[in-house]
Each structure stands twice: as C-alpha cells, then as structure tokens.
CSV table of C-alpha atoms and ligand atoms in Angstrom, one decimal:
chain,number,residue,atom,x,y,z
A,1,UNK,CA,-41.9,-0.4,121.6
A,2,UNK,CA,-42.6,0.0,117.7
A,3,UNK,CA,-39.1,-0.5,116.3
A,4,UNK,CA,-38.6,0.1,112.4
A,5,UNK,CA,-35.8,-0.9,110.3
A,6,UNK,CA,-34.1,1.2,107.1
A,7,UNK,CA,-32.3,-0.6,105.2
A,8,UNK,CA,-29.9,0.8,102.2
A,9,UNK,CA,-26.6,0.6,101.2
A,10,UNK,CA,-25.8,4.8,101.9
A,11,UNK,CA,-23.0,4.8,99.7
A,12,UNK,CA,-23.2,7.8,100.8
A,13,UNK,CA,-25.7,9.1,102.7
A,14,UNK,CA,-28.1,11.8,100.6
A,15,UNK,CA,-30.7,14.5,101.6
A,16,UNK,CA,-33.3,12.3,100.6
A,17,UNK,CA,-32.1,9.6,102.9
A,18,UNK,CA,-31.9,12.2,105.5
A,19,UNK,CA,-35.3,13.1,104.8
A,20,UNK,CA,-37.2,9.4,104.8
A,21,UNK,CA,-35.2,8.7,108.4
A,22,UNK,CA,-36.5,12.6,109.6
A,23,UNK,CA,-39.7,11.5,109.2
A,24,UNK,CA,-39.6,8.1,109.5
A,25,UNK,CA,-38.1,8.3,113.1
A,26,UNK,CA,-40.9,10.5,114.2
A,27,UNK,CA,-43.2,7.5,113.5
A,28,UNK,CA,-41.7,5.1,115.8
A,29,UNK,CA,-40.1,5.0,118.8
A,30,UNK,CA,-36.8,3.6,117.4
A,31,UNK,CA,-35.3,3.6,114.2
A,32,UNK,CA,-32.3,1.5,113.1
A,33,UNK,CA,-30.7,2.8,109.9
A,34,UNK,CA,-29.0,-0.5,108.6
A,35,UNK,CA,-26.4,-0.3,106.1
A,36,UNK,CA,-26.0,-3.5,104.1
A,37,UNK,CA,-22.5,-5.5,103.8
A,38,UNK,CA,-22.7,-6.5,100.0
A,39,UNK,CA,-18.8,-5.9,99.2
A,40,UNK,CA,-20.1,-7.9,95.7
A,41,UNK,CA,-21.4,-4.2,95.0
A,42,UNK,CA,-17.9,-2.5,95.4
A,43,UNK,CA,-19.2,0.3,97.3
A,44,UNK,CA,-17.3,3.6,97.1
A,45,UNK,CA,-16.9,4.2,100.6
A,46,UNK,CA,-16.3,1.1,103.1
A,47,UNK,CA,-19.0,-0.3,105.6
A,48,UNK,CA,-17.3,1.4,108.4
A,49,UNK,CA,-16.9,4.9,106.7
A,50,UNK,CA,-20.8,4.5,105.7
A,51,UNK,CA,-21.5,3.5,109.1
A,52,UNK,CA,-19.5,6.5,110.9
A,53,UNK,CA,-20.9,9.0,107.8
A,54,UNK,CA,-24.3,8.0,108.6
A,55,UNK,CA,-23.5,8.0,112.8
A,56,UNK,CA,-22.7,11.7,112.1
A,57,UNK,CA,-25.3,12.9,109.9
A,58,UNK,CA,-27.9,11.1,112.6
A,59,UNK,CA,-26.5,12.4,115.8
A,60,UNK,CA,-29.1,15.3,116.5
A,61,UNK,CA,-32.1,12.2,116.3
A,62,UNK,CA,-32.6,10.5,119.6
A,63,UNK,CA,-34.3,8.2,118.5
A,64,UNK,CA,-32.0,6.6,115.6
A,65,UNK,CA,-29.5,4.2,115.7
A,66,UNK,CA,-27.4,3.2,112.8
A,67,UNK,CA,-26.0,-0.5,112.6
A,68,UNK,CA,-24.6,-3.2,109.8
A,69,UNK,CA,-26.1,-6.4,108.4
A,70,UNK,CA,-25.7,-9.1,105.4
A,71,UNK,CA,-27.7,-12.2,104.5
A,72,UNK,CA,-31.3,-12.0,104.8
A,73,UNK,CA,-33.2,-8.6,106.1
A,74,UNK,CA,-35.9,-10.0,108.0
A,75,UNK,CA,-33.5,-12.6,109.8
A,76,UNK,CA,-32.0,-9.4,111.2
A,77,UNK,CA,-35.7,-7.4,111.5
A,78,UNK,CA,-36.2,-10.1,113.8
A,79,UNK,CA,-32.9,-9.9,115.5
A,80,UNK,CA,-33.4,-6.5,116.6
A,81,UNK,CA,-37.0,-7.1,117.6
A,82,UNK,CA,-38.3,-4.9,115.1
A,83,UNK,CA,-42.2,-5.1,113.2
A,84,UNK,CA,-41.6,-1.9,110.1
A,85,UNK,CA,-39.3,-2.4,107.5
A,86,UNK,CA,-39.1,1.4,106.3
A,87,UNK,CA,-38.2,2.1,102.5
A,88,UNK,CA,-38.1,5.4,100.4
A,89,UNK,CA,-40.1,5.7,97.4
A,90,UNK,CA,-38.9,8.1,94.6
A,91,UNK,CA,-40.5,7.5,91.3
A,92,UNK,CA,-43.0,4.6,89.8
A,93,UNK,CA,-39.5,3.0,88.7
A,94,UNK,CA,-38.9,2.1,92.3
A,95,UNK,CA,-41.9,0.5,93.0
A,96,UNK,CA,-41.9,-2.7,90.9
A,97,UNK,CA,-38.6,-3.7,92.9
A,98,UNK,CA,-39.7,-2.4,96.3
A,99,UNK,CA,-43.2,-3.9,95.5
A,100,UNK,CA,-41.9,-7.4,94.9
A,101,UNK,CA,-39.2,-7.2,98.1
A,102,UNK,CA,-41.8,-5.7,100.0
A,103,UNK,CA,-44.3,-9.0,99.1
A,104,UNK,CA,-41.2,-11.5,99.6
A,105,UNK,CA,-40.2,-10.2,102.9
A,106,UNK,CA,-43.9,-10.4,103.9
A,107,UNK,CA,-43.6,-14.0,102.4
A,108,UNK,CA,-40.8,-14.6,104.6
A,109,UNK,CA,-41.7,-12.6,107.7
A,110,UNK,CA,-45.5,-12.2,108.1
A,111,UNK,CA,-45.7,-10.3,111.2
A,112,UNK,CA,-43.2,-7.8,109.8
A,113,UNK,CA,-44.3,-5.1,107.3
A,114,UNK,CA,-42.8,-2.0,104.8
A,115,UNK,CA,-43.6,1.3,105.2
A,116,UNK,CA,-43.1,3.4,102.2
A,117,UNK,CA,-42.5,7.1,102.4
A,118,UNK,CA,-42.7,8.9,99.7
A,119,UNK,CA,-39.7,10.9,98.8
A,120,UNK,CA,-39.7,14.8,99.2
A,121,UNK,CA,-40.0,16.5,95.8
A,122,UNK,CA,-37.0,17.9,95.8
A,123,UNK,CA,-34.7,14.9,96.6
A,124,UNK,CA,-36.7,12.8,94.1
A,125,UNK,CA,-34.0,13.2,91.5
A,126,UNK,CA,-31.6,12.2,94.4
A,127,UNK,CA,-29.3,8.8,94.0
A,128,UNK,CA,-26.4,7.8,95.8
A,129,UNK,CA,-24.6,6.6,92.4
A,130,UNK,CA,-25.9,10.4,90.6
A,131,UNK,CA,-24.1,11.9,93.8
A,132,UNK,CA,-20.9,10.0,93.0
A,133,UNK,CA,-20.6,10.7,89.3
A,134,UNK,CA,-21.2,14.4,90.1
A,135,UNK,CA,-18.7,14.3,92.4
A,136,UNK,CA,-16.5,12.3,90.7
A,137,UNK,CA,-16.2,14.6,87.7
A,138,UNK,CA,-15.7,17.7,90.4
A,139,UNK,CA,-18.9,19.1,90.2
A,140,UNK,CA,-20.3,20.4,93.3
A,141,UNK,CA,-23.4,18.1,95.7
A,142,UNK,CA,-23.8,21.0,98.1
A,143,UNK,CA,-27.6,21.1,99.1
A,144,UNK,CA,-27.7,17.2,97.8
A,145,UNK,CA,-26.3,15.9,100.6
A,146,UNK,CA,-25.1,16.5,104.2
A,147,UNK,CA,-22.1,18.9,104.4
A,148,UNK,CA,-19.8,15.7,106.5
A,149,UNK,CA,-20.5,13.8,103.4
A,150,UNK,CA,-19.3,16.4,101.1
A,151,UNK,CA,-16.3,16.7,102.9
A,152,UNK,CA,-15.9,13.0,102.7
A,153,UNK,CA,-16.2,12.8,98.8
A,154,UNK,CA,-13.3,15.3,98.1
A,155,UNK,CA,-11.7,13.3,100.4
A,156,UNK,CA,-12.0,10.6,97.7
A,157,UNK,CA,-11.5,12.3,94.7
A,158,UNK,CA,-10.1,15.9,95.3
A,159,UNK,CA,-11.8,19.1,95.7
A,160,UNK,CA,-14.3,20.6,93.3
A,161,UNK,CA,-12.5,21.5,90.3
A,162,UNK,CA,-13.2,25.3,88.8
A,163,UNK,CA,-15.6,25.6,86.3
A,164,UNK,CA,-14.2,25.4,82.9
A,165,UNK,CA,-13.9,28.9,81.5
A,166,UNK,CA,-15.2,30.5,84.4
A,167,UNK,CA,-12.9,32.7,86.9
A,168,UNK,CA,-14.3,32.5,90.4
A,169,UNK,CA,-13.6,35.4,92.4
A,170,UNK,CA,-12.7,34.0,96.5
A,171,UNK,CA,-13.7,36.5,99.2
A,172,UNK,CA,-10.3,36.4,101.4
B,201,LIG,P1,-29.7,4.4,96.3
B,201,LIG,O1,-31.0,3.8,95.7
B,201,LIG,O2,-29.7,5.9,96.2
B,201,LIG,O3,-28.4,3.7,95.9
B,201,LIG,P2,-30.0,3.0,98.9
B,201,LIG,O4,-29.9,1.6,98.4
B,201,LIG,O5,-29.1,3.3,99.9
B,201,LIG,O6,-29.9,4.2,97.8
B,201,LIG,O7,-31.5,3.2,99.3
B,201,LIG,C1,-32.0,2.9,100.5
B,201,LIG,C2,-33.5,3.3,100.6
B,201,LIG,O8,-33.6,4.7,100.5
B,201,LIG,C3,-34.4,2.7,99.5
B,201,LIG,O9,-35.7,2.5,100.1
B,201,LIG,C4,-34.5,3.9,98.5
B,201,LIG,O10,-35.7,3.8,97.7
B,201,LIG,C5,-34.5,5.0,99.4
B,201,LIG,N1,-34.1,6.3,98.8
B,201,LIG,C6,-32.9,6.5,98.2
B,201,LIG,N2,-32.8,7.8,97.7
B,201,LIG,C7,-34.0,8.4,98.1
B,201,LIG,C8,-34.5,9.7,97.8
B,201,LIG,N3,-33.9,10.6,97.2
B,201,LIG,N4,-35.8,9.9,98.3
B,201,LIG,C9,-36.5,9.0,99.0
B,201,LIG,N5,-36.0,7.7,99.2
B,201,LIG,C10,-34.8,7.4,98.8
C-alpha cells in the first residue's frame, strides 16, 4: 500500500489545493490530506471548520482521507504508515523553503520522501492568505476556490459587496 501524506494549513482550502490532491491521489493508493494545528498562526477558520471544509471538497475521491496533526510531520508520516510526503510547488519562491523542509524531513525520516507537483498554471497565483484578503474586502473568489468554501467566507465576513459605481442588474 503506497500511502502519501499532504500536509498544509488550508485556511481555506483553494483550487490549487484541489488540484495537487486530484492528481496526487491518482498516484497512490491513499492520500491523507493533513491539516496542521498551529493555533500560533491564528488561522481564519478553526481546525475543525478546515477539517469539515476540506471533508466536503474531497468527498467525490475514494481514495482521500483528510485528518489533523501538530508537532513534527514525519513523527505522524510514520504514524499513519505512510512513505510520500506530497507538496505543491507554485513559483521558484517556494522552492528554497520546500527545498530545505524537504532535505530536513529526509534528515529526519530517511525512508520517507517529498513529492513535488507542480502547480497548474492557472492556480499558480493562488494563496490561501490572497483568497482571504479578496474576500475580506468583498471581492468575489468564484473559480479560485471550491463553491462550499465560498460559501464559508461570507459566512465570515458577509456577502460580496456591489462593485463601487456599478449597478448590477439580478435576473429574478
Ligand atoms: P498556502 O501556502 O496557500 O497558505 P498551505 O500552507 O495550506 O497553503 O499549503 C499546503 C501545500 O499546498 C504546500 O505544499 C503549498 O506549496 C501547496 N500549495 C498551496 N497553494 C498552491 C497552488 N495554488 N498550487 C499548487 N500548490 C499549492
């Protein structure tokens, strides 16, 4: 059984996660999406909300299982029996920081490895924190993310606010 780990906070869940566990999950036979517990980081939406977002936005892929960790990633690779650590590359300024985890971990855990998947072109201007400043200042994250998770953010901060100067016409 080739089991592969993703770790990321998801705070929330994007399009270009979406993507990296798509194809990530049809490259092992289980996937575990793990969202990390770092409250330090004051995450918008709670580990339990990213959790259930994330449980949602999964449910069509048999093969993925979402679950929660803090402390040490390959302590809890290991846990779970698991040999890939998956991560997401977007641009070259990811890849000093995932380089250097990526040779830590190894460090660490020899007989686990990363996997980087190079992000879709059109999700590699795609961040969590972008998503939440967008939404946070009403504008709109359709096509950025999964429609649950939209739903969630105006849940947090309102519905999309009209564009200034701009009246929209609503089919009834
Ligand atoms: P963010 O960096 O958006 O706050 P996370 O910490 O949740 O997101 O990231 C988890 C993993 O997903 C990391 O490996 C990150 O590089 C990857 N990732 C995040 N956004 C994208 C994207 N748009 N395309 C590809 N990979 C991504």
């Amino acid at each position: 059984m080739r089991r592969a780990v993703y770790p990321g906070s998801f705070d929330p869940v994007t399009n270009g996660h979406l993507d990296i566990i798509t194809r990530g999950a049809a490259l092992v036979d289980e996937l575990v999406v793990a969202v990390v517990s770092n409250p330090a980081k004051k995450p918008l939406f709670t580990l339990d909300e990213r959790k259930e977002i994330l449980t949602k936005t999964v449910c069509g892929l048999p093969n993925v299982r979402v679950d929660a960790f803090s402390g040490l990633l390959v302590d809890f690779v290991r846990q779970r029996q698991a040999t890939i650590i998956l991560k997401g590359l977007r641009a070259v300024s990811d890849f000093e920081f995932e380089f250097q985890m990526a040779l830590l971990n190894r460090n660490l855990a020899p007989e686990v490895d990363t996997i980087f998947l190079m992000t879709a072109d059109q999700h590699a201007f795609l961040s969590s924190s972008s998503i939440k400043e967008i939404a946070s200042l009403g504008g709109t994250v359709a096509r950025m993310v999964p429609s649950y998770v939209e739903l969630k953010l105006q849940e947090k901060f309102g519905p999309r606010a009209e564009p200034v100067g701009q009246k929209v016409e609503r089919e009834s």
